């Protein structure tokens, strides 16, 4: 009997300052749940789950909350911080931002691939929507630490150096919330239709 592989870990990046939104956008609600709650719900089948937040975040049982160093150190530092609690038995991890418009679609797209970075239809990578082997992630973080640290670097300084394939994904899977108008549009469109398949193609 074939053994069922363990679920991937999830590193949820929630450390931004929400400058363009005007307030803490992760506390904004869609359908009665905050953006952060929606994303954490979408990754609930992953294990372990690490939430990287620049604020003091309360989490449910089974979620590890950490902060990047220095606080507000940017997405690269946040990924490094989220990697730290993962044990040696964790093989792969989803990396995703907490401000997704349709987090269920994003997680479904990431679970459908062995590894890779989601991209829009023009091939533009979304560095905070990735599935990656943890060993490769650790090696890259170690390289950055030896070169002065991860703080102040963009997410692509880690994810973009792992040799991951780009996977073109449905627009819902990569949509995020930057400004209040994005939130309004997400609330109006409602949940993604179940028959909207995650039609993805690899772009090498």
PDB file of C-alpha atoms in Angstrom:
ATOM      1  CA  UNK A   1       0.000   0.000   0.000  1.00  0.00           C
ATOM      2  CA  UNK A   2       1.389   3.369  -1.019  1.00  0.00           C
ATOM      3  CA  UNK A   3       1.903   5.783   1.837  1.00  0.00           C
ATOM      4  CA  UNK A   4       0.194   9.146   1.674  1.00  0.00           C
ATOM      5  CA  UNK A   5       2.841  11.890   1.651  1.00  0.00           C
ATOM      6  CA  UNK A   6       2.665  14.345   4.518  1.00  0.00           C
ATOM      7  CA  UNK A   7       1.144  17.756   3.811  1.00  0.00           C
ATOM      8  CA  UNK A   8       3.509  20.630   3.098  1.00  0.00           C
ATOM      9  CA  UNK A   9       4.266  23.259   5.689  1.00  0.00           C
ATOM     10  CA  UNK A  10       2.919  26.761   5.197  1.00  0.00           C
ATOM     11  CA  UNK A  11       4.760  30.026   5.823  1.00  0.00           C
ATOM     12  CA  UNK A  12       2.284  32.909   5.827  1.00  0.00           C
ATOM     13  CA  UNK A  13       3.860  36.344   5.411  1.00  0.00           C
ATOM     14  CA  UNK A  14       1.869  39.010   7.255  1.00  0.00           C
ATOM     15  CA  UNK A  15       4.541  41.553   8.078  1.00  0.00           C
ATOM     16  CA  UNK A  16       3.751  44.476   5.761  1.00  0.00           C
ATOM     17  CA  UNK A  17       2.870  47.969   6.967  1.00  0.00           C
ATOM     18  CA  UNK A  18      -0.266  48.336   4.749  1.00  0.00           C
ATOM     19  CA  UNK A  19       0.917  51.795   3.657  1.00  0.00           C
ATOM     20  CA  UNK A  20      -1.151  51.905   0.467  1.00  0.00           C
ATOM     21  CA  UNK A  21      -4.261  50.575   2.194  1.00  0.00           C
ATOM     22  CA  UNK A  22      -4.196  53.258   4.892  1.00  0.00           C
ATOM     23  CA  UNK A  23      -4.759  50.954   7.869  1.00  0.00           C
ATOM     24  CA  UNK A  24      -3.976  47.372   8.839  1.00  0.00           C
ATOM     25  CA  UNK A  25      -5.521  45.650   5.829  1.00  0.00           C
ATOM     26  CA  UNK A  26      -5.222  42.198   7.361  1.00  0.00           C
ATOM     27  CA  UNK A  27      -7.953  43.231   9.810  1.00  0.00           C
ATOM     28  CA  UNK A  28     -10.275  44.249   6.967  1.00  0.00           C
ATOM     29  CA  UNK A  29     -13.151  41.819   6.466  1.00  0.00           C
ATOM     30  CA  UNK A  30     -14.633  39.964   3.526  1.00  0.00           C
ATOM     31  CA  UNK A  31     -17.702  37.869   4.221  1.00  0.00           C
ATOM     32  CA  UNK A  32     -17.357  38.292   7.962  1.00  0.00           C
ATOM     33  CA  UNK A  33     -13.711  37.147   8.165  1.00  0.00           C
ATOM     34  CA  UNK A  34     -10.561  39.217   8.161  1.00  0.00           C
ATOM     35  CA  UNK A  35      -8.063  38.790   5.342  1.00  0.00           C
ATOM     36  CA  UNK A  36      -5.686  37.111   7.777  1.00  0.00           C
ATOM     37  CA  UNK A  37      -8.372  34.714   9.028  1.00  0.00           C
ATOM     38  CA  UNK A  38      -9.268  33.787   5.447  1.00  0.00           C
ATOM     39  CA  UNK A  39      -5.673  32.997   4.569  1.00  0.00           C
ATOM     40  CA  UNK A  40      -5.061  31.001   7.748  1.00  0.00           C
ATOM     41  CA  UNK A  41      -8.240  29.033   7.073  1.00  0.00           C
ATOM     42  CA  UNK A  42      -7.039  28.283   3.523  1.00  0.00           C
ATOM     43  CA  UNK A  43      -3.766  26.739   4.792  1.00  0.00           C
ATOM     44  CA  UNK A  44      -5.386  24.805   7.644  1.00  0.00           C
ATOM     45  CA  UNK A  45      -4.581  21.443   6.037  1.00  0.00           C
ATOM     46  CA  UNK A  46      -0.854  22.259   5.989  1.00  0.00           C
ATOM     47  CA  UNK A  47       1.458  21.258   8.816  1.00  0.00           C
ATOM     48  CA  UNK A  48       3.200  22.926  10.428  1.00  0.00           C
ATOM     49  CA  UNK A  49       1.863  26.433   9.851  1.00  0.00           C
ATOM     50  CA  UNK A  50       4.080  29.439  10.598  1.00  0.00           C
ATOM     51  CA  UNK A  51       2.700  32.972  10.694  1.00  0.00           C
ATOM     52  CA  UNK A  52       5.289  35.721  10.257  1.00  0.00           C
ATOM     53  CA  UNK A  53       3.896  39.005  11.535  1.00  0.00           C
ATOM     54  CA  UNK A  54       5.412  42.372  12.348  1.00  0.00           C
ATOM     55  CA  UNK A  55       2.695  42.841  14.962  1.00  0.00           C
ATOM     56  CA  UNK A  56       1.879  40.800  18.033  1.00  0.00           C
ATOM     57  CA  UNK A  57      -0.509  38.268  16.547  1.00  0.00           C
ATOM     58  CA  UNK A  58      -2.780  35.879  18.413  1.00  0.00           C
ATOM     59  CA  UNK A  59      -2.940  32.482  16.724  1.00  0.00           C
ATOM     60  CA  UNK A  60      -4.941  29.305  17.012  1.00  0.00           C
ATOM     61  CA  UNK A  61      -3.565  26.035  18.317  1.00  0.00           C
ATOM     62  CA  UNK A  62      -1.073  24.445  15.954  1.00  0.00           C
ATOM     63  CA  UNK A  63       0.132  27.726  14.466  1.00  0.00           C
ATOM     64  CA  UNK A  64       3.576  29.084  15.294  1.00  0.00           C
ATOM     65  CA  UNK A  65       3.821  32.896  15.303  1.00  0.00           C
ATOM     66  CA  UNK A  66       7.193  34.555  14.724  1.00  0.00           C
ATOM     67  CA  UNK A  67       8.462  37.986  13.712  1.00  0.00           C
ATOM     68  CA  UNK A  68      11.189  38.771  11.221  1.00  0.00           C
ATOM     69  CA  UNK A  69      14.427  40.278  12.489  1.00  0.00           C
ATOM     70  CA  UNK A  70      14.736  43.158  12.497  1.00  0.00           C
ATOM     71  CA  UNK A  71      11.018  43.815  12.809  1.00  0.00           C
ATOM     72  CA  UNK A  72       9.696  45.192   9.502  1.00  0.00           C
ATOM     73  CA  UNK A  73      12.830  43.769   7.896  1.00  0.00           C
ATOM     74  CA  UNK A  74      11.028  42.992   4.633  1.00  0.00           C
ATOM     75  CA  UNK A  75       9.779  39.876   2.840  1.00  0.00           C
ATOM     76  CA  UNK A  76      13.151  38.185   2.517  1.00  0.00           C
ATOM     77  CA  UNK A  77      13.751  38.455   6.277  1.00  0.00           C
ATOM     78  CA  UNK A  78      10.187  37.266   6.858  1.00  0.00           C
ATOM     79  CA  UNK A  79      10.735  34.119   4.791  1.00  0.00           C
ATOM     80  CA  UNK A  80      13.934  33.409   6.709  1.00  0.00           C
ATOM     81  CA  UNK A  81      12.092  33.858  10.012  1.00  0.00           C
ATOM     82  CA  UNK A  82       9.284  31.572   8.886  1.00  0.00           C
ATOM     83  CA  UNK A  83      11.749  28.886   7.894  1.00  0.00           C
ATOM     84  CA  UNK A  84      13.455  28.777  11.308  1.00  0.00           C
ATOM     85  CA  UNK A  85      10.726  26.850  13.226  1.00  0.00           C
ATOM     86  CA  UNK A  86      10.428  24.100  10.596  1.00  0.00           C
ATOM     87  CA  UNK A  87      11.855  20.794  11.715  1.00  0.00           C
ATOM     88  CA  UNK A  88      14.266  18.605   9.790  1.00  0.00           C
ATOM     89  CA  UNK A  89      11.392  16.266   8.905  1.00  0.00           C
ATOM     90  CA  UNK A  90       9.609  18.926   6.822  1.00  0.00           C
ATOM     91  CA  UNK A  91      10.308  18.380   3.140  1.00  0.00           C
ATOM     92  CA  UNK A  92       8.482  21.189   1.399  1.00  0.00           C
ATOM     93  CA  UNK A  93       6.597  24.363   2.185  1.00  0.00           C
ATOM     94  CA  UNK A  94       4.080  26.748   0.717  1.00  0.00           C
ATOM     95  CA  UNK A  95       5.047  30.408   0.971  1.00  0.00           C
ATOM     96  CA  UNK A  96       2.244  32.906   0.610  1.00  0.00           C
ATOM     97  CA  UNK A  97       1.269  36.427   1.539  1.00  0.00           C
ATOM     98  CA  UNK A  98      -1.589  36.980   3.968  1.00  0.00           C
ATOM     99  CA  UNK A  99      -3.356  39.639   1.878  1.00  0.00           C
ATOM    100  CA  UNK A 100      -4.724  37.397  -0.860  1.00  0.00           C
ATOM    101  CA  UNK A 101      -8.091  38.157  -2.387  1.00  0.00           C
ATOM    102  CA  UNK A 102      -8.897  34.466  -2.902  1.00  0.00           C
ATOM    103  CA  UNK A 103      -6.590  32.466  -0.618  1.00  0.00           C
ATOM    104  CA  UNK A 104      -8.370  29.154  -1.265  1.00  0.00           C
ATOM    105  CA  UNK A 105      -7.614  29.497  -4.981  1.00  0.00           C
ATOM    106  CA  UNK A 106      -3.974  30.329  -4.271  1.00  0.00           C
ATOM    107  CA  UNK A 107      -3.498  27.358  -1.957  1.00  0.00           C
ATOM    108  CA  UNK A 108      -5.236  24.996  -4.380  1.00  0.00           C
ATOM    109  CA  UNK A 109      -2.923  26.164  -7.166  1.00  0.00           C
ATOM    110  CA  UNK A 110       0.159  25.636  -5.014  1.00  0.00           C
ATOM    111  CA  UNK A 111      -0.954  22.196  -3.838  1.00  0.00           C
ATOM    112  CA  UNK A 112      -1.458  21.163  -7.465  1.00  0.00           C
ATOM    113  CA  UNK A 113       2.251  21.551  -8.268  1.00  0.00           C
ATOM    114  CA  UNK A 114       5.271  19.722  -6.904  1.00  0.00           C
ATOM    115  CA  UNK A 115       7.239  22.928  -6.644  1.00  0.00           C
ATOM    116  CA  UNK A 116       7.272  26.285  -8.378  1.00  0.00           C
ATOM    117  CA  UNK A 117       6.277  29.937  -8.312  1.00  0.00           C
ATOM    118  CA  UNK A 118       2.872  31.116  -9.458  1.00  0.00           C
ATOM    119  CA  UNK A 119       2.930  33.664 -12.256  1.00  0.00           C
ATOM    120  CA  UNK A 120       0.392  35.743 -14.119  1.00  0.00           C
ATOM    121  CA  UNK A 121      -0.437  34.962 -17.732  1.00  0.00           C
ATOM    122  CA  UNK A 122       2.314  37.283 -18.959  1.00  0.00           C
ATOM    123  CA  UNK A 123       4.876  35.265 -16.993  1.00  0.00           C
ATOM    124  CA  UNK A 124       5.403  37.779 -14.184  1.00  0.00           C
ATOM    125  CA  UNK A 125       6.377  35.768 -11.087  1.00  0.00           C
ATOM    126  CA  UNK A 126       4.573  36.258  -7.798  1.00  0.00           C
ATOM    127  CA  UNK A 127       7.437  35.594  -5.409  1.00  0.00           C
ATOM    128  CA  UNK A 128       5.206  35.320  -2.346  1.00  0.00           C
ATOM    129  CA  UNK A 129       3.185  32.518  -3.929  1.00  0.00           C
ATOM    130  CA  UNK A 130       5.581  29.612  -4.071  1.00  0.00           C
ATOM    131  CA  UNK A 131       6.031  25.957  -3.171  1.00  0.00           C
ATOM    132  CA  UNK A 132       9.609  25.012  -2.512  1.00  0.00           C
ATOM    133  CA  UNK A 133      11.757  22.216  -1.076  1.00  0.00           C
ATOM    134  CA  UNK A 134      12.750  23.224   2.444  1.00  0.00           C
ATOM    135  CA  UNK A 135      16.342  22.015   2.020  1.00  0.00           C
ATOM    136  CA  UNK A 136      16.912  24.392  -0.902  1.00  0.00           C
ATOM    137  CA  UNK A 137      15.329  27.194   1.085  1.00  0.00           C
ATOM    138  CA  UNK A 138      17.658  26.571   4.023  1.00  0.00           C
ATOM    139  CA  UNK A 139      20.706  26.575   1.749  1.00  0.00           C
ATOM    140  CA  UNK A 140      19.729  29.903   0.193  1.00  0.00           C
ATOM    141  CA  UNK A 141      19.019  31.527   3.562  1.00  0.00           C
ATOM    142  CA  UNK A 142      22.435  30.359   4.776  1.00  0.00           C
ATOM    143  CA  UNK A 143      24.041  31.979   1.722  1.00  0.00           C
ATOM    144  CA  UNK A 144      22.288  35.256   2.461  1.00  0.00           C
ATOM    145  CA  UNK A 145      23.255  35.171   6.113  1.00  0.00           C
ATOM    146  CA  UNK A 146      26.879  34.687   5.093  1.00  0.00           C
ATOM    147  CA  UNK A 147      26.527  37.672   2.736  1.00  0.00           C
ATOM    148  CA  UNK A 148      25.200  40.061   5.381  1.00  0.00           C
ATOM    149  CA  UNK A 149      21.713  38.808   6.152  1.00  0.00           C
ATOM    150  CA  UNK A 150      18.248  38.706   4.640  1.00  0.00           C
ATOM    151  CA  UNK A 151      16.930  42.014   5.996  1.00  0.00           C
ATOM    152  CA  UNK A 152      16.070  44.675   3.455  1.00  0.00           C
ATOM    153  CA  UNK A 153      16.129  42.289   0.501  1.00  0.00           C
ATOM    154  CA  UNK A 154      13.138  41.484  -1.737  1.00  0.00           C
ATOM    155  CA  UNK A 155      11.482  38.074  -1.727  1.00  0.00           C
ATOM    156  CA  UNK A 156      13.065  37.215  -5.069  1.00  0.00           C
ATOM    157  CA  UNK A 157      16.491  37.277  -3.370  1.00  0.00           C
ATOM    158  CA  UNK A 158      15.472  33.954  -1.847  1.00  0.00           C
ATOM    159  CA  UNK A 159      12.733  32.479  -4.005  1.00  0.00           C
ATOM    160  CA  UNK A 160      14.150  33.735  -7.281  1.00  0.00           C
ATOM    161  CA  UNK A 161      17.464  31.966  -6.677  1.00  0.00           C
ATOM    162  CA  UNK A 162      16.060  28.466  -6.112  1.00  0.00           C
ATOM    163  CA  UNK A 163      15.637  27.503  -9.760  1.00  0.00           C
ATOM    164  CA  UNK A 164      11.900  26.959  -9.366  1.00  0.00           C
ATOM    165  CA  UNK A 165       9.734  26.792 -12.475  1.00  0.00           C
ATOM    166  CA  UNK A 166       7.128  29.450 -13.123  1.00  0.00           C
ATOM    167  CA  UNK A 167       3.542  28.196 -13.253  1.00  0.00           C
ATOM    168  CA  UNK A 168       0.946  30.369 -14.954  1.00  0.00           C
ATOM    169  CA  UNK A 169      -2.112  30.513 -12.712  1.00  0.00           C
ATOM    170  CA  UNK A 170      -5.685  31.712 -12.815  1.00  0.00           C
ATOM    171  CA  UNK A 171      -6.108  35.394 -11.967  1.00  0.00           C
ATOM    172  CA  UNK A 172      -8.010  34.546  -8.768  1.00  0.00           C
ATOM    173  CA  UNK A 173      -5.076  32.537  -7.470  1.00  0.00           C
ATOM    174  CA  UNK A 174      -2.665  35.475  -7.578  1.00  0.00           C
ATOM    175  CA  UNK A 175      -4.959  38.431  -6.791  1.00  0.00           C
ATOM    176  CA  UNK A 176      -4.095  40.375  -3.657  1.00  0.00           C
ATOM    177  CA  UNK A 177      -5.441  43.337  -1.708  1.00  0.00           C
ATOM    178  CA  UNK A 178      -3.360  46.505  -1.944  1.00  0.00           C
ATOM    179  CA  UNK A 179      -5.918  49.327  -1.686  1.00  0.00           C
ATOM    180  CA  UNK A 180      -9.514  49.604  -0.381  1.00  0.00           C
ATOM    181  CA  UNK A 181     -10.917  49.333  -3.907  1.00  0.00           C
ATOM    182  CA  UNK A 182      -9.395  45.845  -4.174  1.00  0.00           C
ATOM    183  CA  UNK A 183     -11.252  44.867  -1.009  1.00  0.00           C
ATOM    184  CA  UNK A 184     -14.526  46.203  -2.366  1.00  0.00           C
ATOM    185  CA  UNK A 185     -14.093  44.289  -5.611  1.00  0.00           C
ATOM    186  CA  UNK A 186     -13.328  41.064  -3.748  1.00  0.00           C
ATOM    187  CA  UNK A 187     -16.416  41.493  -1.583  1.00  0.00           C
ATOM    188  CA  UNK A 188     -18.572  42.047  -4.674  1.00  0.00           C
ATOM    189  CA  UNK A 189     -17.293  39.048  -6.609  1.00  0.00           C
ATOM    190  CA  UNK A 190     -17.755  36.751  -3.615  1.00  0.00           C
ATOM    191  CA  UNK A 191     -16.310  33.299  -3.412  1.00  0.00           C
ATOM    192  CA  UNK A 192     -14.688  31.716  -6.423  1.00  0.00           C
ATOM    193  CA  UNK A 193     -17.015  29.394  -8.350  1.00  0.00           C
ATOM    194  CA  UNK A 194     -16.319  25.698  -7.622  1.00  0.00           C
ATOM    195  CA  UNK A 195     -16.268  24.871 -11.348  1.00  0.00           C
ATOM    196  CA  UNK A 196     -13.484  27.389 -12.013  1.00  0.00           C
ATOM    197  CA  UNK A 197     -10.657  24.917 -12.561  1.00  0.00           C
ATOM    198  CA  UNK A 198      -7.110  25.803 -11.696  1.00  0.00           C
ATOM    199  CA  UNK A 199      -5.957  25.812 -15.287  1.00  0.00           C
ATOM    200  CA  UNK A 200      -2.204  26.134 -15.069  1.00  0.00           C
ATOM    201  CA  UNK A 201       0.629  25.686 -17.497  1.00  0.00           C
ATOM    202  CA  UNK A 202       4.336  25.545 -16.798  1.00  0.00           C
ATOM    203  CA  UNK A 203       6.513  28.243 -18.322  1.00  0.00           C
ATOM    204  CA  UNK A 204      10.137  27.317 -18.145  1.00  0.00           C
TER     205      UNK A 204
END
